[in-house]
mmCIF file with all atom_site columns, C-alpha atoms and ligand atoms in Angstrom:
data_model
loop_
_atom_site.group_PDB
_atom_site.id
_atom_site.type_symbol
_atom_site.label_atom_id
_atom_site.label_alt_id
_atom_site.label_comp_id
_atom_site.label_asym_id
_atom_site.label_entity_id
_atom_site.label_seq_id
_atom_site.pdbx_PDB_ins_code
_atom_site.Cartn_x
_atom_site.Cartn_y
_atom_site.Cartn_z
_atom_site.occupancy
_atom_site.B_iso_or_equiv
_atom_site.pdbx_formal_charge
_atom_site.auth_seq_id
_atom_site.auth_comp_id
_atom_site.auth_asym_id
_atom_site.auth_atom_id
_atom_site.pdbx_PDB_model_num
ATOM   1   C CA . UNK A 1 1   ? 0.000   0.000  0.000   1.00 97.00 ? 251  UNK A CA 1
ATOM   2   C CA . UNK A 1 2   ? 1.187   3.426  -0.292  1.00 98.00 ? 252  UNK A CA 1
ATOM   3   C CA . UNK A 1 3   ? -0.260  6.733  0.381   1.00 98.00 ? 253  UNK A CA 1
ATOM   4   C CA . UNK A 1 4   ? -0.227  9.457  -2.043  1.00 97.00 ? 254  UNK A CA 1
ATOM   5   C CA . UNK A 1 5   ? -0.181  13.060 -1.695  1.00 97.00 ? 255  UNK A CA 1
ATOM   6   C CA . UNK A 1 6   ? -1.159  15.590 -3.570  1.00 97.00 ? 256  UNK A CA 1
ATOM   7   C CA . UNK A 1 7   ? -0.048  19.298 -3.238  1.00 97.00 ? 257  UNK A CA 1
ATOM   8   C CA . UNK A 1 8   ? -2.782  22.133 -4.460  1.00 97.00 ? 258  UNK A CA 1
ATOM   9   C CA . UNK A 1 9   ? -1.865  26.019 -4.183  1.00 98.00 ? 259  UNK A CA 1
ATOM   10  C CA . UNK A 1 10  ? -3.767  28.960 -4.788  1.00 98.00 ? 260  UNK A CA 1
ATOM   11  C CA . UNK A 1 11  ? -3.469  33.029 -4.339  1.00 98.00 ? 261  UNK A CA 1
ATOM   12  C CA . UNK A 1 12  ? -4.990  35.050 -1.760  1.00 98.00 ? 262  UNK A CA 1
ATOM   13  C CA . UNK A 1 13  ? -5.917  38.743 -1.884  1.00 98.00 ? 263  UNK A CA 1
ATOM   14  C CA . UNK A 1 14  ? -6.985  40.230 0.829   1.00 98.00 ? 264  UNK A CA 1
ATOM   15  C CA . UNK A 1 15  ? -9.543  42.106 -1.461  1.00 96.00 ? 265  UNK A CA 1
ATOM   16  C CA . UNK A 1 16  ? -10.233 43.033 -5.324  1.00 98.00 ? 266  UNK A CA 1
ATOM   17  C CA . UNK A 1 17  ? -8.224  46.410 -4.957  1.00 97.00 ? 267  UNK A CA 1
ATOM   18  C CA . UNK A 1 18  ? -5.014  43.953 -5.036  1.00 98.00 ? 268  UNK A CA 1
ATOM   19  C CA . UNK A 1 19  ? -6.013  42.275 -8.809  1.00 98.00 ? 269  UNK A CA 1
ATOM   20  C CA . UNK A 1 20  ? -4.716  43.508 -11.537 1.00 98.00 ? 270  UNK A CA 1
ATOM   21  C CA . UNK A 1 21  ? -7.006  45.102 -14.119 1.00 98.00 ? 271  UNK A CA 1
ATOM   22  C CA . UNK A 1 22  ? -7.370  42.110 -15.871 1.00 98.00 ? 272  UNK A CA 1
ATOM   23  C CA . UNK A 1 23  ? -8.572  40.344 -13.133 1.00 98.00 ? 273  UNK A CA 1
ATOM   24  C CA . UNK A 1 24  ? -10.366 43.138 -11.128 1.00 98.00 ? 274  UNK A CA 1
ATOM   25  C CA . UNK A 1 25  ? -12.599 44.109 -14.759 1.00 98.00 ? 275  UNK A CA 1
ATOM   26  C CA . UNK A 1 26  ? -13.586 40.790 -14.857 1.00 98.00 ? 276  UNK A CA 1
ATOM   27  C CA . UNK A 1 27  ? -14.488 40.317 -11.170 1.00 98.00 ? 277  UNK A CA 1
ATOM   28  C CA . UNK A 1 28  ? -16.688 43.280 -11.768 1.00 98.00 ? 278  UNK A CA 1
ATOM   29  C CA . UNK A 1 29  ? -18.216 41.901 -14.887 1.00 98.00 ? 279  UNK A CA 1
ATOM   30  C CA . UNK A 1 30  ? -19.244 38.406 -12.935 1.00 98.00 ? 280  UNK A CA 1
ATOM   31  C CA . UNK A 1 31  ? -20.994 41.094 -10.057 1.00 98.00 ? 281  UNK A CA 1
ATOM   32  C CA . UNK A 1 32  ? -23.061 42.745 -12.738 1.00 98.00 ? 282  UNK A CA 1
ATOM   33  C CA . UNK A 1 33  ? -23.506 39.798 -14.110 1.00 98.00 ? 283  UNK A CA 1
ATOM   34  C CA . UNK A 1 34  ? -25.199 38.432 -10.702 1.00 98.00 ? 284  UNK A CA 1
ATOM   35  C CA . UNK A 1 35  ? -27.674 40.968 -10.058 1.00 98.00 ? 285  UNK A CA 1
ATOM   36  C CA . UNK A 1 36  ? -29.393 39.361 -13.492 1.00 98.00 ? 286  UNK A CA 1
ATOM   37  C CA . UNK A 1 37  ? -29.465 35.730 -12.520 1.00 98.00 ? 287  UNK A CA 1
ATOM   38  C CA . UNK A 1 38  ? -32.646 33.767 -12.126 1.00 98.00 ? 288  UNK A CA 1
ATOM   39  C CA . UNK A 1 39  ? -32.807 32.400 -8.557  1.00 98.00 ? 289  UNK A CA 1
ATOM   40  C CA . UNK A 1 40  ? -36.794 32.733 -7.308  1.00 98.00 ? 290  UNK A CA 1
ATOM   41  C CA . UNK A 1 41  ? -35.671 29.121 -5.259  1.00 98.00 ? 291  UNK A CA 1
ATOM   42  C CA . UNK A 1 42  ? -32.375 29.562 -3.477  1.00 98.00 ? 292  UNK A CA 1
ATOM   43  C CA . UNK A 1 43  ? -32.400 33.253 -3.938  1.00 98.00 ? 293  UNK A CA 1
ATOM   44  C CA . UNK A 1 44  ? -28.805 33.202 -3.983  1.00 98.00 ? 294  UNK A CA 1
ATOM   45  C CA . UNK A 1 45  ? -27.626 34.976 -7.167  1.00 98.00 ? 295  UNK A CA 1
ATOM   46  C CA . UNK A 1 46  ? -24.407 33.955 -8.563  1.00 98.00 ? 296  UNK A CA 1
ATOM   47  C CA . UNK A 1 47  ? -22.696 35.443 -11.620 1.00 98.00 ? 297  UNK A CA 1
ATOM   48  C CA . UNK A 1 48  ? -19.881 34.622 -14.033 1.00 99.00 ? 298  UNK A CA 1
ATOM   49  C CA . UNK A 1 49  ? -17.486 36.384 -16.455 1.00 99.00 ? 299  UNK A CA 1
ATOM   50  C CA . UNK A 1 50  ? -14.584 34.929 -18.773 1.00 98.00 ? 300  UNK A CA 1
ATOM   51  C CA . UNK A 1 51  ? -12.273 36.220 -20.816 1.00 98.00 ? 301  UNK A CA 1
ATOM   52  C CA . UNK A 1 52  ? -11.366 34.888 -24.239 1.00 98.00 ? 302  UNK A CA 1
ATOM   53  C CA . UNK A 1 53  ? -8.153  34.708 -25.590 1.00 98.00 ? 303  UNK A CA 1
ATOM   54  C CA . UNK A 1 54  ? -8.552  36.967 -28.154 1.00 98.00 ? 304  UNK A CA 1
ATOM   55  C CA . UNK A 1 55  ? -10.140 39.128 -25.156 1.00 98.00 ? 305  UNK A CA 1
ATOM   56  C CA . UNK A 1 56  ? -13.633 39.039 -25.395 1.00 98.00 ? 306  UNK A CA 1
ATOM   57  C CA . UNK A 1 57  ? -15.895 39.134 -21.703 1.00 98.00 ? 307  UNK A CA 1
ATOM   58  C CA . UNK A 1 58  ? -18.740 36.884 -21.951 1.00 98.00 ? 308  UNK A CA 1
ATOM   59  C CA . UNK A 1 59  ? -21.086 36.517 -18.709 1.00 98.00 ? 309  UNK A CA 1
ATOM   60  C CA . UNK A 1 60  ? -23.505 34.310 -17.364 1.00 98.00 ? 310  UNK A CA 1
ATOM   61  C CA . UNK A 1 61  ? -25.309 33.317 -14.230 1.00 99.00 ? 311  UNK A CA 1
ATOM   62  C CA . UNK A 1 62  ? -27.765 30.958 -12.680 1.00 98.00 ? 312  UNK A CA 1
ATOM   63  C CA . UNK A 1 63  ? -31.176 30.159 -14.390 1.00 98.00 ? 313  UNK A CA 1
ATOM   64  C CA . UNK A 1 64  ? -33.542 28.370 -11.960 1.00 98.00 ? 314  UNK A CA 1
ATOM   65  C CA . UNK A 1 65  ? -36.401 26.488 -12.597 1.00 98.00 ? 315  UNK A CA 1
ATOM   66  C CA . UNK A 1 66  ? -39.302 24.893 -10.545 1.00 98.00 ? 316  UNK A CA 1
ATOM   67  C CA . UNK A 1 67  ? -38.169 21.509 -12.079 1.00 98.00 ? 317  UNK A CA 1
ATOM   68  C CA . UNK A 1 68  ? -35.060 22.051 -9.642  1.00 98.00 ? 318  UNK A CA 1
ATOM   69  C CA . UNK A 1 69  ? -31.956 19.983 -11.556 1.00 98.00 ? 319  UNK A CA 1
ATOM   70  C CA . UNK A 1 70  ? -33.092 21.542 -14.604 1.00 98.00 ? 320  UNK A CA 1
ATOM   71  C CA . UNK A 1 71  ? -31.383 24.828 -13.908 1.00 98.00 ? 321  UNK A CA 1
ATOM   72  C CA . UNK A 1 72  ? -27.806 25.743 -14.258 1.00 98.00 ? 322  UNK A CA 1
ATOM   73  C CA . UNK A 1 73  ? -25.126 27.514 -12.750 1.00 98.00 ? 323  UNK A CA 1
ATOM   74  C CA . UNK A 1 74  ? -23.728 30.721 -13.838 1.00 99.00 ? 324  UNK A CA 1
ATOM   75  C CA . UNK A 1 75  ? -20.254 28.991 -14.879 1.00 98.00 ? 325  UNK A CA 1
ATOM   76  C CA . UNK A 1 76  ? -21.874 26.657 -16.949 1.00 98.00 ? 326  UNK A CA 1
ATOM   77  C CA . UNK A 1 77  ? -24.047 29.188 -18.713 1.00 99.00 ? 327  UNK A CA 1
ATOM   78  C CA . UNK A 1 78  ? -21.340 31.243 -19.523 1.00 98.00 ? 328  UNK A CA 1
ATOM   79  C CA . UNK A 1 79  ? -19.137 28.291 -20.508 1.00 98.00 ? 329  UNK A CA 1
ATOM   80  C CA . UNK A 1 80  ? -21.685 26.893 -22.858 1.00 98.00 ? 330  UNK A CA 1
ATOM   81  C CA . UNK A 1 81  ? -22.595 30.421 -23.998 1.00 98.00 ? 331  UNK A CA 1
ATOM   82  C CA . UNK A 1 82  ? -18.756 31.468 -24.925 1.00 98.00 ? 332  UNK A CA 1
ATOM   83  C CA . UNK A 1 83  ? -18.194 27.789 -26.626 1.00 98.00 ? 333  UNK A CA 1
ATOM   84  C CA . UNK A 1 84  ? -21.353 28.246 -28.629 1.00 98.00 ? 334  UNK A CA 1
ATOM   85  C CA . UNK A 1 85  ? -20.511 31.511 -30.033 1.00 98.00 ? 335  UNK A CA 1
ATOM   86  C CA . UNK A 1 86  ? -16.100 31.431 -30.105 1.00 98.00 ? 336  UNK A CA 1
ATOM   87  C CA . UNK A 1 87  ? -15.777 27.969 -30.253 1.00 98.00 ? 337  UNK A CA 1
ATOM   88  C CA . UNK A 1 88  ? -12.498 28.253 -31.431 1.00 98.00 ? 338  UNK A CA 1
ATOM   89  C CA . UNK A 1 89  ? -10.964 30.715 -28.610 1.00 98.00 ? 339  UNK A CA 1
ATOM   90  C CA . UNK A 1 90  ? -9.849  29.441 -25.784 1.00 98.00 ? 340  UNK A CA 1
ATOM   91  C CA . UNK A 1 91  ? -10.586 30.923 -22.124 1.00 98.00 ? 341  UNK A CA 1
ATOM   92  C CA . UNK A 1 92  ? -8.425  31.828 -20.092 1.00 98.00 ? 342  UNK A CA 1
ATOM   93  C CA . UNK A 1 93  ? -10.180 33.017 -17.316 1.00 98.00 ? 343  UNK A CA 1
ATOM   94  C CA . UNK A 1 94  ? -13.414 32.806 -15.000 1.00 98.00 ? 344  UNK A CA 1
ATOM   95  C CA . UNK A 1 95  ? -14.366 34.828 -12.209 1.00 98.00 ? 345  UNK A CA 1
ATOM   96  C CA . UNK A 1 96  ? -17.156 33.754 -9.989  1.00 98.00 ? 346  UNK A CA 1
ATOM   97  C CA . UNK A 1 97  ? -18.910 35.887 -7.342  1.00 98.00 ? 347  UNK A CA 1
ATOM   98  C CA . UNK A 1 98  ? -22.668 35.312 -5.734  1.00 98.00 ? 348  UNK A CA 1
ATOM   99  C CA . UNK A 1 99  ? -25.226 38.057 -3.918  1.00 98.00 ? 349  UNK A CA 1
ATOM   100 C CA . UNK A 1 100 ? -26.917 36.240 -1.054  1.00 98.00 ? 350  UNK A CA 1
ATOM   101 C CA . UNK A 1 101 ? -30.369 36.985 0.950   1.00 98.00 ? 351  UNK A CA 1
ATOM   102 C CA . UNK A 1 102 ? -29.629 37.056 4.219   1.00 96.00 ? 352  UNK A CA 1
ATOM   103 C CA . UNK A 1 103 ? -26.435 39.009 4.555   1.00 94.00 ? 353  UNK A CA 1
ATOM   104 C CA . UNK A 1 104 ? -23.482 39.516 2.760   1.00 97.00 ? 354  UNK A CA 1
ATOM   105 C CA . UNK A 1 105 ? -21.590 36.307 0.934   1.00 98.00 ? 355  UNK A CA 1
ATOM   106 C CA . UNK A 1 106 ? -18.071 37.365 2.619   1.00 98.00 ? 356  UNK A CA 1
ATOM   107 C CA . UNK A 1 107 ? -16.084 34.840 1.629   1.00 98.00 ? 357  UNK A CA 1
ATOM   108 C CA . UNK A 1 108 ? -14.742 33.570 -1.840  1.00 98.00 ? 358  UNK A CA 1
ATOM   109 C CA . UNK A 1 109 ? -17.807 31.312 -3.805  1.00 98.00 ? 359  UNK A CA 1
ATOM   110 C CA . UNK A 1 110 ? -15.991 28.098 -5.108  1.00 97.00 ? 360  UNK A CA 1
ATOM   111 C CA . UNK A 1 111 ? -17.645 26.477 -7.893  1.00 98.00 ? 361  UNK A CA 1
ATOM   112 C CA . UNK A 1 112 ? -19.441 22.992 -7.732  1.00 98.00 ? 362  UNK A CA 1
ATOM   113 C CA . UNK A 1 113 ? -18.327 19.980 -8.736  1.00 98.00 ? 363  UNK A CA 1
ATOM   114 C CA . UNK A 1 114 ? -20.358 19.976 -12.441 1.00 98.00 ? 364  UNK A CA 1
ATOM   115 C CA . UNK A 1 115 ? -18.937 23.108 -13.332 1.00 98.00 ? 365  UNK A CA 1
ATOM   116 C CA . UNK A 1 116 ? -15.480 22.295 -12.587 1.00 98.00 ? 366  UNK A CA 1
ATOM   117 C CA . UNK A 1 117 ? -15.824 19.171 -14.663 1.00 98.00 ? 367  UNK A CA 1
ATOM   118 C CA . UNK A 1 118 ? -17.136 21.608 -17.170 1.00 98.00 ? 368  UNK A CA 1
ATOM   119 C CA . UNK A 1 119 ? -13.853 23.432 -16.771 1.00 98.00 ? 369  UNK A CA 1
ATOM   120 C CA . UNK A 1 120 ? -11.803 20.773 -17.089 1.00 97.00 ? 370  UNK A CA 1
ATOM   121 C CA . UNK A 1 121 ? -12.900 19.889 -20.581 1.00 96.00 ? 371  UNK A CA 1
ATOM   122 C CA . UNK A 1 122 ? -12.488 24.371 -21.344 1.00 96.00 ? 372  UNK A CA 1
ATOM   123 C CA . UNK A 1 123 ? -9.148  23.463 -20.572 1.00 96.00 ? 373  UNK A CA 1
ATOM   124 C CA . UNK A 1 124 ? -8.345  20.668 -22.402 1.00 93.00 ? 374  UNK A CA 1
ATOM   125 C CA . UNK A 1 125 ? -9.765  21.516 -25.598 1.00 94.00 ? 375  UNK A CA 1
ATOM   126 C CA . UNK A 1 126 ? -7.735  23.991 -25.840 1.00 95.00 ? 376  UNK A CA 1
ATOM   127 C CA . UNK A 1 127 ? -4.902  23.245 -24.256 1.00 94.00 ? 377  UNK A CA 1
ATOM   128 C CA . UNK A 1 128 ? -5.084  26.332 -22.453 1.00 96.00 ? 378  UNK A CA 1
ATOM   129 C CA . UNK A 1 129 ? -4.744  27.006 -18.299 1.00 98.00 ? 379  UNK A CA 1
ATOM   130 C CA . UNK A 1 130 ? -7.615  28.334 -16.800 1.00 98.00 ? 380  UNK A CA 1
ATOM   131 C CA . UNK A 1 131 ? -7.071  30.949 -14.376 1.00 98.00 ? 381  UNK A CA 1
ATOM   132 C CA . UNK A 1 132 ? -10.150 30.670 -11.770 1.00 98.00 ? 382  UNK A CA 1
ATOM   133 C CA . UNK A 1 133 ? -11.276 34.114 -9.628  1.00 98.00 ? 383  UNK A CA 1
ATOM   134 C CA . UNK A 1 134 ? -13.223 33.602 -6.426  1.00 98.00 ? 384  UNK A CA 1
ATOM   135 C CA . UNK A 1 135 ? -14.745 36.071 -4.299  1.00 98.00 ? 385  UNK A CA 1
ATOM   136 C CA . UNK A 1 136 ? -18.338 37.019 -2.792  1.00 98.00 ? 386  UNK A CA 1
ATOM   137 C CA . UNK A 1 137 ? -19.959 40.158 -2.330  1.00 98.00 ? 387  UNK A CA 1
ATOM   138 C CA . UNK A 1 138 ? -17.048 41.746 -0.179  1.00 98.00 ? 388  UNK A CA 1
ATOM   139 C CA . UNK A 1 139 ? -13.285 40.324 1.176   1.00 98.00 ? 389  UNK A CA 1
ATOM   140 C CA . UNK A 1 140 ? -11.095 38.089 0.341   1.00 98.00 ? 390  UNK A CA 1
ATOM   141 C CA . UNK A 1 141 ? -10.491 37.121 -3.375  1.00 98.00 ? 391  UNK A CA 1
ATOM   142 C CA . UNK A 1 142 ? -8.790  34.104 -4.254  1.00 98.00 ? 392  UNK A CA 1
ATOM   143 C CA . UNK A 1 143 ? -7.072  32.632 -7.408  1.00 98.00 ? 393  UNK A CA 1
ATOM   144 C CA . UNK A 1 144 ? -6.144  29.030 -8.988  1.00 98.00 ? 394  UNK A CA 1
ATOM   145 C CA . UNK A 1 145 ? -4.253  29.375 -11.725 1.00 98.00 ? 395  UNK A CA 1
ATOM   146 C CA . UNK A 1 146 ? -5.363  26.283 -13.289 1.00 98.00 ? 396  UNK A CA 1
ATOM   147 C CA . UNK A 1 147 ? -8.193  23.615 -13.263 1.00 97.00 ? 397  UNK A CA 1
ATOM   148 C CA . UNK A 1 148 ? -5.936  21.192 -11.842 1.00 96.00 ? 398  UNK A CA 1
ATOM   149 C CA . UNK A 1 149 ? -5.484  23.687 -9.013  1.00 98.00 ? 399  UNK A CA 1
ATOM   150 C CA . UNK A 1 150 ? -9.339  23.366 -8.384  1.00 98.00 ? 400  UNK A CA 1
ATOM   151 C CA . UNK A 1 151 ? -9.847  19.451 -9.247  1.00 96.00 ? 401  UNK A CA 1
ATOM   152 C CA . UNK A 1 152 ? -7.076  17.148 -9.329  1.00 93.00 ? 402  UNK A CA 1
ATOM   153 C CA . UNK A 1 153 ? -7.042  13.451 -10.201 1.00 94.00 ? 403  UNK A CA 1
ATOM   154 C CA . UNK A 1 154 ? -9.297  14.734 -13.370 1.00 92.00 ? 404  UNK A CA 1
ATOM   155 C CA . UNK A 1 155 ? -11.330 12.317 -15.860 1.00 91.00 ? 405  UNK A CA 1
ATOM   156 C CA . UNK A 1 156 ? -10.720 14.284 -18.765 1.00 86.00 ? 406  UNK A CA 1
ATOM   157 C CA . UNK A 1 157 ? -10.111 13.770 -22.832 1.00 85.00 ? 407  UNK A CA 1
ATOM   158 C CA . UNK A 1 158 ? -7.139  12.170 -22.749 1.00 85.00 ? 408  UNK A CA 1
ATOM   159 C CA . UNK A 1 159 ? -8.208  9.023  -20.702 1.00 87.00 ? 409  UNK A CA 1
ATOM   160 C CA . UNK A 1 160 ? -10.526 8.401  -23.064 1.00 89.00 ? 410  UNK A CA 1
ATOM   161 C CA . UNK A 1 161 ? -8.438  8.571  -25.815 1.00 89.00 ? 411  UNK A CA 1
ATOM   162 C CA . UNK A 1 162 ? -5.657  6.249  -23.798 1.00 90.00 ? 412  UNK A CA 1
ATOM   163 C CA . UNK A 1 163 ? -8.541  3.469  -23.771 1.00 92.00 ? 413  UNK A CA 1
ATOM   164 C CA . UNK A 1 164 ? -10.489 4.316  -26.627 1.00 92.00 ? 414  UNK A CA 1
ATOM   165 C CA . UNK A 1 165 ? -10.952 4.609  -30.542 1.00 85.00 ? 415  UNK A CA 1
ATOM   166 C CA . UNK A 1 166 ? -12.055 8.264  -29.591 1.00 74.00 ? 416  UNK A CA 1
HETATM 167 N N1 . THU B 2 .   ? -24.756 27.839 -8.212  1.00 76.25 ? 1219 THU B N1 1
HETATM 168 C C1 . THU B 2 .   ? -24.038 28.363 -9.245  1.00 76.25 ? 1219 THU B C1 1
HETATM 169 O O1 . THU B 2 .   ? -24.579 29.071 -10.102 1.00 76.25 ? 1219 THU B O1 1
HETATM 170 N N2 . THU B 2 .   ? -22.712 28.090 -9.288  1.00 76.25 ? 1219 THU B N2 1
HETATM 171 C C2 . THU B 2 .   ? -22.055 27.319 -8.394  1.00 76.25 ? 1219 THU B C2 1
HETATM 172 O O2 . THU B 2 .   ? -20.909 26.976 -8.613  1.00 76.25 ? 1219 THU B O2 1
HETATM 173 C C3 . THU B 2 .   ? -22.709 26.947 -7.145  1.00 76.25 ? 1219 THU B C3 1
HETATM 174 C C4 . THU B 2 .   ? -24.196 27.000 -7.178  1.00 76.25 ? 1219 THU B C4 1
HETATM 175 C C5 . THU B 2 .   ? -26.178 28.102 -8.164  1.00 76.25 ? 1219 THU B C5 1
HETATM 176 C C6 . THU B 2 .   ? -27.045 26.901 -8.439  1.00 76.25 ? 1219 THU B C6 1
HETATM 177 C C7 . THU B 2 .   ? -28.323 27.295 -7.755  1.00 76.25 ? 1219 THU B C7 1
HETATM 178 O O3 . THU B 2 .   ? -29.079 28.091 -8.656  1.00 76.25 ? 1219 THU B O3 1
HETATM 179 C C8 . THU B 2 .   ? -27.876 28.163 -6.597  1.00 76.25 ? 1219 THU B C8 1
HETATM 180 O O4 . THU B 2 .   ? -26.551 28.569 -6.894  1.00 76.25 ? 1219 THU B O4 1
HETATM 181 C C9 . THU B 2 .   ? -27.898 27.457 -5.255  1.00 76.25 ? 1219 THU B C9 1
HETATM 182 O O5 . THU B 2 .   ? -27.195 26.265 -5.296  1.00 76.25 ? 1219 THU B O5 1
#
């Protein structure tokens, strides 16, 4: 038997005054983009903003429904929205943010387990790190500068094509 470790780092900022414009535009861009998100059921309002390579913004964020699993996050919007429309750019980066109902969200929203999966696959179809921003309303921001940062020990393309005819 043998035990295996795996080592995971990420940036802190003690708040979005510390990101450089790159980062800090599209932090803002994910916290406009949560004031327009669909969430009558959890009423917590999460938004999304990446940046292409060729440096287009594109935004989304949650849309509900009273079917619950048929909604979808605000990652995965804007994933599927940016891959739809530039499927040939890559994306370099996603900033994630959420507006809550019963106080402020003070510390950094991480995204769930379906979107980072979703990630993973932004990442290796282009071949391309994905630089992931974190923060809630207010405080802290932090940063992984790649998916496997965010979710190691990945199913992704390239086991499939190790076993398959893919
Ligand atoms: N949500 C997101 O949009 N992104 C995440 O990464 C976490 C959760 C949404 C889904 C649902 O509409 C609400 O937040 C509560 O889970």
């Amino acid at each position: 038997m043998k035990k295996h470790k795996i080592t995971l780092s990420f940036l802190e900022f003690d708040s979005i005054d510390e990101l450089d414009d790159d980062d800090r535009t599209l932090l803002l861009r994910a916290k406009e983009a949560a004031k327009n998100a669909y969430a009558p059921y959890s009423k917590f309002r999460v938004g999304a903003a990446l940046r292409l390579a060729n440096g287009l913004i594109v935004i989304g964020n949650n849309q509900e429904n009273a079917v619950y699993p048929v909604g979808l996050c605000a990652e995965r919007v804007a994933l599927f929205s940016a891959q739809a429309q530039y499927p040939d750019q890559p994306i370099v980066a996603l900033a994630v943010t959420a507006i809550g109902s019963d106080g402020k969200v003070t510390q950094p929203v991480p995204p769930c387990g379906s979107c980072r999966q979703a990630m993973v696959e932004a990442e290796s179809r282009h071949n391309t790190p994905l630089r992931v921003i974190m923060q809630g309303e207010e405080g802290p921001v932090i940063i992984a500068e790649k998916m496997d940062d965010m979710m190691p020990l990945t199913f992704a393309e390239d086991f499939l094509k190790k076993y398959t005819v893919i």
